Short mmCIF file of C-alpha atoms in Angstrom, two decimals:
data_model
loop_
_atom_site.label_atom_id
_atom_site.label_comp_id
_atom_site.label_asym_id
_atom_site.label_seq_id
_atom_site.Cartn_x
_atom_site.Cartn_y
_atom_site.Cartn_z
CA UNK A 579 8.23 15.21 -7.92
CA UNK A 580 7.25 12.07 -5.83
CA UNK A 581 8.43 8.92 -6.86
CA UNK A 582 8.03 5.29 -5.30
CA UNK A 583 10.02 2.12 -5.90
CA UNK A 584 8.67 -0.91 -4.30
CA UNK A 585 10.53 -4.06 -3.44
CA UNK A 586 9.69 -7.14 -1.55
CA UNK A 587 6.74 -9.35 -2.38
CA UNK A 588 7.74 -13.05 -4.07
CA UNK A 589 6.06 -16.85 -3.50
CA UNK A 590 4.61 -18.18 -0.50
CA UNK A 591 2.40 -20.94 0.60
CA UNK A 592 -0.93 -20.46 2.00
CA UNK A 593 -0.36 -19.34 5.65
CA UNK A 594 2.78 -17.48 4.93
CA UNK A 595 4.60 -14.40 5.36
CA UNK A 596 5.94 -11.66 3.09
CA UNK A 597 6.83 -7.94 3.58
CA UNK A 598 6.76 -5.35 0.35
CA UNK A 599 8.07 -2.24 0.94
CA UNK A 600 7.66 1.51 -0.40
CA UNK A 601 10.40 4.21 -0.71
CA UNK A 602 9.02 7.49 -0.93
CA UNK A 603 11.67 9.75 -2.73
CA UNK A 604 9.98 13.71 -2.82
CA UNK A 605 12.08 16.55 -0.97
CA UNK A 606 9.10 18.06 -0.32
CA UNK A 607 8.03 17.90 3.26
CA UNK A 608 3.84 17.82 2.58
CA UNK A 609 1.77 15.17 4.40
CA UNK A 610 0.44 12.20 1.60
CA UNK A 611 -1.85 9.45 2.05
CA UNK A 612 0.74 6.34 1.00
CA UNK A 613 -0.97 2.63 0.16
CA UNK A 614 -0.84 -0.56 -0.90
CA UNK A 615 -3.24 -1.21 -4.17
CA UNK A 616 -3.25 -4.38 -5.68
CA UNK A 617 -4.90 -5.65 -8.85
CA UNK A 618 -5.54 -9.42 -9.01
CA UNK A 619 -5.88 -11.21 -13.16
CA UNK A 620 -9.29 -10.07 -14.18
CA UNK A 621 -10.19 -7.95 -11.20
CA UNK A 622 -10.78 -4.62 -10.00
CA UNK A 623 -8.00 -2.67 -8.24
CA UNK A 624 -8.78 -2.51 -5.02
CA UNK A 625 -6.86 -0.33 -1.89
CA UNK A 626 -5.63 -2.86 0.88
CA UNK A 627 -4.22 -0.38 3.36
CA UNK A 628 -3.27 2.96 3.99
CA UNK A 629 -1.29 5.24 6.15
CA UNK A 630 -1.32 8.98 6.68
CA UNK A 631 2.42 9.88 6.83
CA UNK A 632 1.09 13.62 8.96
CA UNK A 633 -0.61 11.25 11.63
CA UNK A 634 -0.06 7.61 11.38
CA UNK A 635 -3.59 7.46 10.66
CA UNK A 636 -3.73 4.08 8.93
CA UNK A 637 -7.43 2.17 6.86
CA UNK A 638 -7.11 -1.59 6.06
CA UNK A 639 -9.94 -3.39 3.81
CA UNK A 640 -11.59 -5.81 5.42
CA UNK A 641 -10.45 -9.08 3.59
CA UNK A 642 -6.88 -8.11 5.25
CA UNK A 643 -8.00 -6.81 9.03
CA UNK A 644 -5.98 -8.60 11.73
CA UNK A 645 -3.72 -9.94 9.19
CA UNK A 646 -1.75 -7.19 7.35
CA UNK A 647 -0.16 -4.04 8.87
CA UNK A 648 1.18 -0.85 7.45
CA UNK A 649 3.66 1.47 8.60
CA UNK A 650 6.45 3.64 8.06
CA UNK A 651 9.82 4.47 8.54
CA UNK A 652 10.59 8.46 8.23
CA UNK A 653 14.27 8.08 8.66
CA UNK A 654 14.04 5.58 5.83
CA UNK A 655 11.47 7.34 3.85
CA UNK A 656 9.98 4.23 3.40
CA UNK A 657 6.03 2.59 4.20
CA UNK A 658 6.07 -1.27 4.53
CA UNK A 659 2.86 -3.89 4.53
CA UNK A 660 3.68 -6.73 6.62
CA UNK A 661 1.30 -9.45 5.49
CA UNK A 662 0.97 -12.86 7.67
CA UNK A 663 -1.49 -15.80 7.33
CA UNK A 664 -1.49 -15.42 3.49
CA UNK A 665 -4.09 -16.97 1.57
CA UNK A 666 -4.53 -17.42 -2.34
CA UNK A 667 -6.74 -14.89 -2.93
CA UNK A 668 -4.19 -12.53 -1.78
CA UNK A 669 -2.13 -13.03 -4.95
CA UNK A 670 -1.72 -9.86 -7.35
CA UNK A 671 0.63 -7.64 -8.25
CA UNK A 672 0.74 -4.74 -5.45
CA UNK A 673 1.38 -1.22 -5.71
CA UNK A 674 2.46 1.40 -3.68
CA UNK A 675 0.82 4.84 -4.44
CA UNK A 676 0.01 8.15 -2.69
CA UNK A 677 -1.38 11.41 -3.02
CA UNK A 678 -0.91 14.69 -1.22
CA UNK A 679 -3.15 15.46 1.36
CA UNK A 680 -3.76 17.99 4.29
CA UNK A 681 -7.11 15.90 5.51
CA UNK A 682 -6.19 12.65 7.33
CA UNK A 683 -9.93 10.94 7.09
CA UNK A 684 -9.65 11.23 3.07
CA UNK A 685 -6.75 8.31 3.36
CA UNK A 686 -9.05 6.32 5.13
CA UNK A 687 -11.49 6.13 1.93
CA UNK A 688 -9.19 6.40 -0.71
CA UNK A 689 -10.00 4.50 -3.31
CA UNK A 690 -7.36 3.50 -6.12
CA UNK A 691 -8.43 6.43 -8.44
CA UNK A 692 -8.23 8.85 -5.50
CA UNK A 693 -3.87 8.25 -5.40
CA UNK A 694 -1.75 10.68 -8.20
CA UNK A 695 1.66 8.67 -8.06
CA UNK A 696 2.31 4.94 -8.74
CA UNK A 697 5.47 2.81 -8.27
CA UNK A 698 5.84 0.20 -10.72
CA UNK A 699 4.63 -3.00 -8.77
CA UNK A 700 5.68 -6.08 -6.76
CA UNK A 701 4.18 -9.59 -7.54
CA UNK A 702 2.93 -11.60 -4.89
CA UNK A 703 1.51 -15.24 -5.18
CA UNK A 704 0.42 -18.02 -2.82
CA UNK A 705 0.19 -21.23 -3.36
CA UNK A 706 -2.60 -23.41 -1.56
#
């Protein structure tokens, strides 16, 4: 059973910094597509990043390009989104999620339905 438990996120003012991060408890050893959803008041989920934990393969939407990076940690079990130049329209609540996968191109068009397990979320709000 795969279970995530985000922690991180928090305030910031436009043109800050914050860091969630994702650990990925499953004793399994089977590749997953792991990424960063968020869901803004009155808006669509939509999939900010990903990252194929069998290749490193990683997708980023482009509203975040050049400013937000995913990776992980496999001695930590863990997959962190480093976010920089923050703007307001990057606040929502963010969620980590994956899915099992043997195909690393599917994590590059995963959309939010596409991921099986959920962790419970992480708010994060800028202020202009």
């Amino acid at each position: 059973h795969l279970q995530l438990v985000e922690s991180g996120g928090g305030s910031v003012q436009t043109g800050g910094s914050l860091t969630v991060s994702c650990e990925v408890s499953d004793d399994r050893h089977i590749p997953r597509c792991v990424g960063w959803i968020r869901q803004a008041p009155g808006k669509e989920r939509e999939t900010v990043a990903t990252i194929y934990t069998g290749g490193n393969t990683t997708y980023y939407d482009d509203s975040v390009k050049g400013r937000f990076a995913i990776s992980q940690d496999n001695a930590e079990n863990t997959v962190s989104l480093q976010m920089h130049n923050l703007k307001p329209e990057d606040t929502a609540m963010y969620y980590c999620a994956a899915f099992l996968s043997s195909l690393p191109w599917v994590c590059t068009v995963a959309l939010p339905e596409k991921f099986d397990y959920w962790g419970q979320g992480t708010q994060v709000t800028v202020s202009s």
